[in-house]
């Protein structure tokens, strides 16, 4: 028989957890704080990573109770049987057209992000007749739009929607299928509009800084033209103005979107890193509280600095982020101000002290933007994260030390050539 737990101590602990859950199970499991904690611990011990696997363990406990079984071996046999049966059964995916409110006025009508095609269409194409409008109003949740306000809600929906094709076994999963792409698009919109923009001091306690409000719903239509409403929970009732790009912002949006148009399955690709950075940029701008915005930008700084293998050490983040200020600022650039922000980051994470000022946000935002702008315009030379890590390591070496690195690998040769080209350009 296949064993889930090979370690004797893990098997013993699993048996105790199984016994505890069985003692609170009849035809179903009693739901209380105790069973919640025990069930979570059992699933953590199983290594489950999604709700479906967690449902397998619940089904296993209920089946064991019904059959009078209680050993860890019984659990393993039933759990694996349920899991294998579900995973081997054919999965039927339906194809849907998904419409997402997108309050951006632009002449751009087609976007492709990481291989996923989007169209920007008029609201009238989505809600084309009274039947569709009434169906949407009827299926809105109370959290999205209370009943007395649903007529106004429909009228106040943006004039434009994103349209895309996707598939899922059920409509409730559709939003997760497109969320990554939407987050990247939102990041591109905010970066295009707010690059080198300044946060002014505010007289209110909190406010999102994003220019693109989060969608309250999405509308899905299947191949039979059946329409379903996907209610999304907005974390703010703040009103957002429609976005209208100026020529520079439109150029930024078009350039970055085209840069990230194609899907790249190489996780080390620098374009994948740029897409992830823009996702983090959008999330930072979408945060409500100052400290959340600050932490969002610090996560972005860690991603740019490639600190995954160094445990996100703040001194490495500061050094690498500050290196992009070389041609922009005098003296020590932003070294000492970034060191102060690193301490504030540690105070938030480790001590729960949220003393973030508007200028703190400006410093971390502008530094992240400088670095991200550099990456966006160097991705033909810095092609992968390995290239970027090599650049960080080699950029301060002497010419003779650089030459010693050339023979070690093709990546090193390319990065050395790039650094030498940078130095020649700077000396002109």
XYZ file of C-alpha atoms in Angstrom:
428
model
C 0.000 0.000 0.000
C 1.185 3.521 -0.776
C 2.115 5.484 2.302
C 1.551 9.233 2.453
C 3.737 9.662 5.512
C 7.075 7.845 5.500
C 8.351 9.338 8.734
C 7.330 7.407 11.861
C 6.790 10.578 13.897
C 4.594 12.105 11.152
C 2.478 8.948 11.078
C 2.028 9.105 14.839
C 0.994 12.778 14.760
C -1.345 12.135 11.809
C -3.044 9.330 13.789
C -3.706 11.711 16.690
C -5.209 14.291 14.324
C -7.374 11.643 12.601
C -8.622 10.373 15.994
C -9.558 13.907 17.018
C -11.522 14.559 13.823
C -13.282 11.179 13.975
C -14.445 11.985 17.512
C -16.199 15.090 16.127
C -17.727 13.383 13.091
C -21.077 11.674 12.634
C -22.729 12.046 9.206
C -20.647 15.165 8.796
C -17.888 16.907 10.684
C -18.876 19.262 13.503
C -17.710 22.744 12.525
C -16.083 24.624 15.388
C -12.770 26.289 16.236
C -11.272 23.003 17.476
C -12.041 21.013 14.313
C -10.953 23.952 12.162
C -7.481 23.946 13.731
C -7.138 20.156 13.694
C -8.346 19.896 10.078
C -5.935 22.653 8.974
C -3.031 20.875 10.703
C -3.884 17.540 9.072
C -4.007 19.156 5.647
C -0.724 20.954 6.289
C 0.800 17.598 7.216
C -0.631 16.197 3.972
C 0.943 19.078 2.058
C -2.353 20.072 0.406
C -2.257 23.310 -1.519
C -5.841 23.822 -2.708
C -9.460 23.550 -1.603
C -10.081 20.436 -3.690
C -7.377 18.460 -1.862
C -8.718 19.714 1.468
C -12.148 18.407 0.480
C -10.543 14.995 -0.169
C -9.393 14.790 3.451
C -12.830 15.795 4.767
C -14.477 13.165 2.572
C -11.958 10.611 3.836
C -12.778 11.287 7.498
C -16.541 11.049 6.862
C -16.118 7.764 4.926
C -13.894 6.322 7.680
C -16.537 7.148 10.292
C -19.287 5.536 8.210
C -17.227 2.349 7.697
C -15.957 2.138 11.277
C -12.317 2.585 10.294
C -9.827 4.554 12.338
C -6.162 3.830 11.526
C -3.704 6.001 9.688
C -3.392 3.187 7.127
C -7.170 3.331 6.549
C -6.927 7.089 6.037
C -4.125 6.723 3.486
C -5.958 4.046 1.517
C -9.275 5.943 1.354
C -7.696 9.356 0.783
C -5.563 8.155 -2.135
C -8.518 6.248 -3.606
C -10.712 9.392 -3.548
C -7.904 11.594 -4.886
C -6.946 9.228 -7.715
C -10.574 8.669 -8.701
C -11.251 12.397 -9.034
C -7.961 13.161 -10.772
C -8.403 10.349 -13.309
C -11.996 11.274 -14.195
C -12.329 13.319 -17.401
C -12.531 17.047 -16.773
C -15.028 18.939 -18.864
C -14.018 22.517 -19.526
C -16.492 25.004 -20.919
C -15.384 27.905 -23.064
C -16.520 31.362 -22.086
C -16.294 34.932 -23.224
C -15.496 37.094 -20.222
C -16.266 40.812 -19.976
C -14.488 42.930 -17.332
C -15.254 46.631 -16.629
C -12.301 48.708 -17.829
C -12.635 52.442 -17.258
C -9.996 53.534 -19.767
C -10.795 55.758 -22.742
C -8.300 54.909 -25.456
C -8.183 54.359 -29.185
C -6.291 51.135 -28.517
C -8.760 48.330 -29.182
C -6.616 45.181 -28.974
C -4.173 44.125 -26.236
C -2.213 40.906 -25.955
C -0.632 40.077 -22.598
C 1.517 36.963 -22.113
C -0.274 35.278 -25.005
C -3.816 36.139 -23.832
C -5.833 38.292 -26.238
C -8.054 41.116 -24.978
C -10.325 43.515 -26.842
C -11.536 46.847 -25.480
C -15.213 47.189 -26.378
C -18.120 49.526 -25.649
C -20.486 48.728 -22.774
C -23.353 48.616 -25.275
C -21.824 45.490 -26.823
C -21.940 43.708 -23.459
C -25.327 44.912 -22.234
C -26.934 45.048 -25.654
C -30.567 44.540 -24.657
C -32.939 44.791 -21.729
C -32.838 41.014 -21.143
C -29.080 41.115 -20.474
C -29.409 44.197 -18.255
C -32.207 42.652 -16.179
C -30.277 39.401 -15.832
C -27.221 41.259 -14.519
C -29.295 43.296 -12.059
C -31.069 40.177 -10.810
C -27.812 38.303 -10.186
C -25.784 41.048 -8.510
C -24.880 40.240 -4.931
C -25.950 42.541 -2.113
C -22.265 43.321 -1.431
C -21.758 44.573 -4.979
C -25.007 46.529 -5.274
C -27.864 46.588 -2.734
C -31.274 46.065 -4.343
C -32.468 49.723 -4.284
C -29.287 50.897 -6.072
C -29.047 48.391 -8.910
C -30.457 50.654 -11.608
C -27.846 53.278 -10.745
C -25.143 50.625 -10.589
C -25.772 49.542 -14.174
C -25.817 53.166 -15.358
C -22.528 53.889 -13.553
C -20.639 50.934 -15.009
C -17.678 52.094 -17.134
C -18.242 52.869 -20.785
C -15.682 50.213 -21.774
C -15.071 46.546 -21.009
C -12.182 44.156 -21.557
C -13.274 41.120 -23.566
C -11.338 37.850 -23.549
C -11.841 34.138 -24.160
C -11.034 31.531 -21.526
C -12.122 28.145 -20.235
C -12.979 26.608 -16.882
C -15.032 23.733 -15.532
C -17.439 26.241 -13.964
C -18.000 29.993 -14.111
C -16.867 30.578 -10.515
C -13.303 29.677 -11.586
C -13.163 32.098 -14.521
C -11.880 35.110 -12.609
C -8.875 33.154 -11.311
C -8.101 32.113 -14.892
C -7.668 35.739 -15.998
C -6.607 37.455 -12.758
C -2.868 37.333 -13.519
C -3.398 38.983 -16.913
C -5.726 41.614 -15.447
C -3.247 42.450 -12.691
C -0.475 42.910 -15.261
C -2.725 45.155 -17.392
C -3.619 47.208 -14.315
C 0.079 47.544 -13.487
C 0.828 48.713 -17.040
C -1.955 51.319 -16.838
C -0.717 52.688 -13.509
C 2.953 52.612 -14.508
C 2.176 54.332 -17.818
C 0.278 57.103 -16.043
C 2.199 57.530 -12.811
C 5.828 56.985 -13.821
C 7.863 59.572 -11.866
C 4.628 60.991 -10.468
C 4.654 62.457 -6.961
C 2.352 61.566 -4.046
C 1.198 64.797 -2.395
C 0.291 64.906 1.270
C -3.324 64.048 1.851
C -5.876 65.170 4.410
C -7.699 61.832 4.494
C -6.636 58.720 6.367
C -6.622 56.292 3.476
C -7.162 56.190 -0.246
C -6.088 53.961 -3.091
C -3.471 55.462 -5.394
C -4.358 53.384 -8.426
C -6.020 55.191 -11.316
C -7.924 52.061 -12.338
C -10.642 51.065 -9.912
C -11.064 47.356 -9.136
C -13.942 45.670 -11.038
C -17.014 44.947 -8.938
C -18.133 42.192 -11.290
C -17.351 40.300 -14.456
C -19.871 38.976 -16.960
C -19.425 35.548 -18.535
C -21.205 34.265 -21.647
C -20.865 30.639 -22.756
C -21.150 29.189 -26.258
C -24.935 28.866 -25.827
C -25.177 32.601 -25.047
C -26.118 31.871 -21.435
C -25.027 34.826 -19.306
C -23.645 34.590 -15.776
C -22.588 37.306 -13.356
C -19.364 36.825 -11.394
C -19.602 39.003 -8.304
C -16.248 40.310 -7.114
C -15.751 41.806 -3.662
C -14.388 45.347 -3.851
C -12.370 46.430 -0.803
C -13.251 50.101 -1.225
C -16.309 52.170 -2.112
C -14.076 54.908 -3.518
C -15.164 56.467 -6.801
C -12.669 56.534 -9.662
C -12.577 58.887 -12.617
C -12.425 57.536 -16.149
C -8.879 57.288 -17.474
C -7.980 59.195 -20.604
C -4.358 58.743 -21.678
C -2.353 61.740 -22.819
C -0.034 61.071 -25.819
C 2.963 60.092 -23.648
C 0.882 57.785 -21.458
C -0.646 56.147 -24.514
C 2.837 55.605 -25.949
C 3.980 54.061 -22.650
C 0.936 51.779 -22.494
C 1.291 50.638 -26.110
C 5.039 50.030 -25.838
C 4.916 48.007 -22.616
C 1.866 46.007 -23.719
C 3.579 45.040 -26.978
C 6.747 44.131 -25.058
C 4.775 41.636 -22.949
C 2.462 40.387 -25.705
C 3.817 36.875 -26.086
C 3.754 34.077 -23.571
C 7.200 32.881 -22.509
C 7.371 29.560 -20.688
C 10.921 30.281 -19.527
C 10.428 31.355 -15.915
C 13.881 32.929 -16.001
C 12.932 35.264 -18.884
C 13.428 38.934 -18.047
C 10.062 39.692 -19.655
C 8.419 37.337 -17.158
C 10.181 39.262 -14.393
C 8.982 42.585 -15.855
C 5.397 41.278 -16.021
C 5.623 40.161 -12.386
C 7.069 43.551 -11.399
C 4.165 45.359 -13.080
C 1.719 43.065 -11.255
C 3.367 44.041 -7.960
C 3.376 47.724 -8.972
C -0.375 47.591 -9.607
C -1.001 45.822 -6.297
C 1.022 48.436 -4.410
C -0.981 51.252 -6.031
C -4.223 49.428 -5.243
C -3.493 49.194 -1.504
C -5.553 51.341 0.850
C -3.240 52.084 3.775
C 0.163 53.764 3.469
C 2.058 50.903 5.101
C 0.425 48.391 2.706
C 1.451 50.534 -0.263
C 4.976 50.756 1.166
C 5.251 46.980 1.648
C 3.916 46.469 -1.878
C 6.697 48.642 -3.289
C 9.276 46.899 -1.106
C 8.147 43.534 -2.517
C 8.628 45.057 -5.962
C 12.133 46.206 -4.956
C 12.975 42.664 -3.792
C 11.760 41.254 -7.107
C 13.835 43.728 -9.111
C 16.876 42.993 -6.933
C 16.521 39.197 -7.449
C 16.917 38.485 -3.727
C 15.013 35.181 -3.678
C 18.187 33.169 -3.134
C 19.538 35.551 -0.487
C 16.443 35.571 1.720
C 15.435 39.094 0.704
C 18.263 40.706 2.687
C 17.531 44.427 2.928
C 21.167 45.453 2.426
C 21.185 43.675 -0.958
C 17.878 45.292 -1.937
C 19.250 48.742 -1.030
C 22.538 48.271 -2.868
C 20.985 46.922 -6.061
C 18.076 49.359 -6.168
C 20.397 52.301 -5.588
C 22.665 51.176 -8.436
C 20.045 52.374 -10.938
C 20.481 55.955 -9.657
C 24.083 56.133 -10.883
C 23.442 58.624 -13.687
C 20.472 60.342 -12.068
C 21.550 61.594 -8.648
C 24.700 63.029 -6.996
C 26.742 61.835 -4.037
C 25.514 58.680 -2.327
C 22.356 58.745 -4.501
C 19.573 57.233 -2.338
C 21.721 54.855 -0.301
C 21.037 56.342 3.127
C 17.383 57.141 2.543
C 16.824 53.568 1.309
C 18.619 52.260 4.410
C 16.167 54.224 6.557
C 13.280 52.728 4.584
C 14.750 49.251 5.077
C 14.555 49.830 8.835
C 10.930 50.991 8.490
C 10.186 47.868 6.472
C 11.599 45.722 9.301
C 9.624 47.716 11.869
C 6.394 46.979 9.981
C 7.093 43.286 9.406
C 8.695 42.386 12.736
C 7.344 44.957 15.219
C 3.987 46.053 13.780
C 5.040 49.727 13.704
C 3.371 51.432 10.746
C 5.020 54.862 10.744
C 5.080 55.538 7.000
C 5.038 59.076 5.639
C 4.092 60.294 2.178
C 7.713 61.046 1.304
C 8.702 57.488 2.252
C 6.309 56.285 -0.424
C 7.714 58.758 -2.933
C 11.289 57.584 -2.334
C 10.548 53.853 -2.677
C 8.163 54.398 -5.611
C 10.595 56.552 -7.608
C 13.500 54.179 -6.962
C 11.439 51.185 -8.083
C 10.297 53.084 -11.174
C 13.868 54.021 -12.138
C 14.913 50.377 -11.908
C 11.845 49.019 -13.705
C 12.175 51.610 -16.495
C 15.827 50.546 -16.936
C 14.825 46.867 -17.161
C 12.031 47.542 -19.660
C 14.463 49.300 -21.978
C 17.336 46.793 -21.573
C 15.533 43.477 -21.982
C 17.207 42.798 -25.346
C 20.579 42.755 -23.586
C 19.573 41.560 -20.100
C 17.553 38.597 -21.378
C 17.077 36.484 -18.260
C 17.230 36.717 -14.479
C 20.629 35.014 -14.684
C 21.820 37.878 -16.879
C 20.475 40.361 -14.331
C 22.099 38.578 -11.389
C 25.401 38.524 -13.306
C 24.999 42.246 -14.031
C 24.567 43.013 -10.336
C 27.670 40.977 -9.510
C 29.935 42.299 -12.258
C 28.941 45.916 -12.772
C 31.470 47.338 -10.277
C 34.433 45.172 -11.280
C 37.544 46.673 -12.843
C 38.113 46.190 -16.617
C 40.770 43.542 -15.979
C 38.546 41.641 -13.532
C 35.694 41.809 -16.035
C 37.798 40.182 -18.727
C 38.519 37.232 -16.439
C 34.757 36.512 -16.315
C 34.297 36.390 -20.091
C 35.363 32.766 -20.497
C 33.179 31.344 -17.732
C 29.902 31.173 -19.729
C 27.986 32.666 -22.654
C 25.853 34.630 -20.207
C 28.927 36.148 -18.576
C 30.342 37.062 -21.972
C 27.109 38.816 -22.961
C 26.861 40.682 -19.651
C 30.506 41.776 -19.740
C 30.012 43.102 -23.281
C 26.917 44.999 -22.101
C 28.713 46.531 -19.089
C 31.645 47.601 -21.277
C 29.193 49.209 -23.720
C 27.510 51.042 -20.842
C 30.863 52.383 -19.653
C 31.834 53.574 -23.122
C 28.497 55.359 -23.472
C 28.865 57.003 -20.044
C 32.377 58.284 -20.881
C 31.239 60.204 -23.968
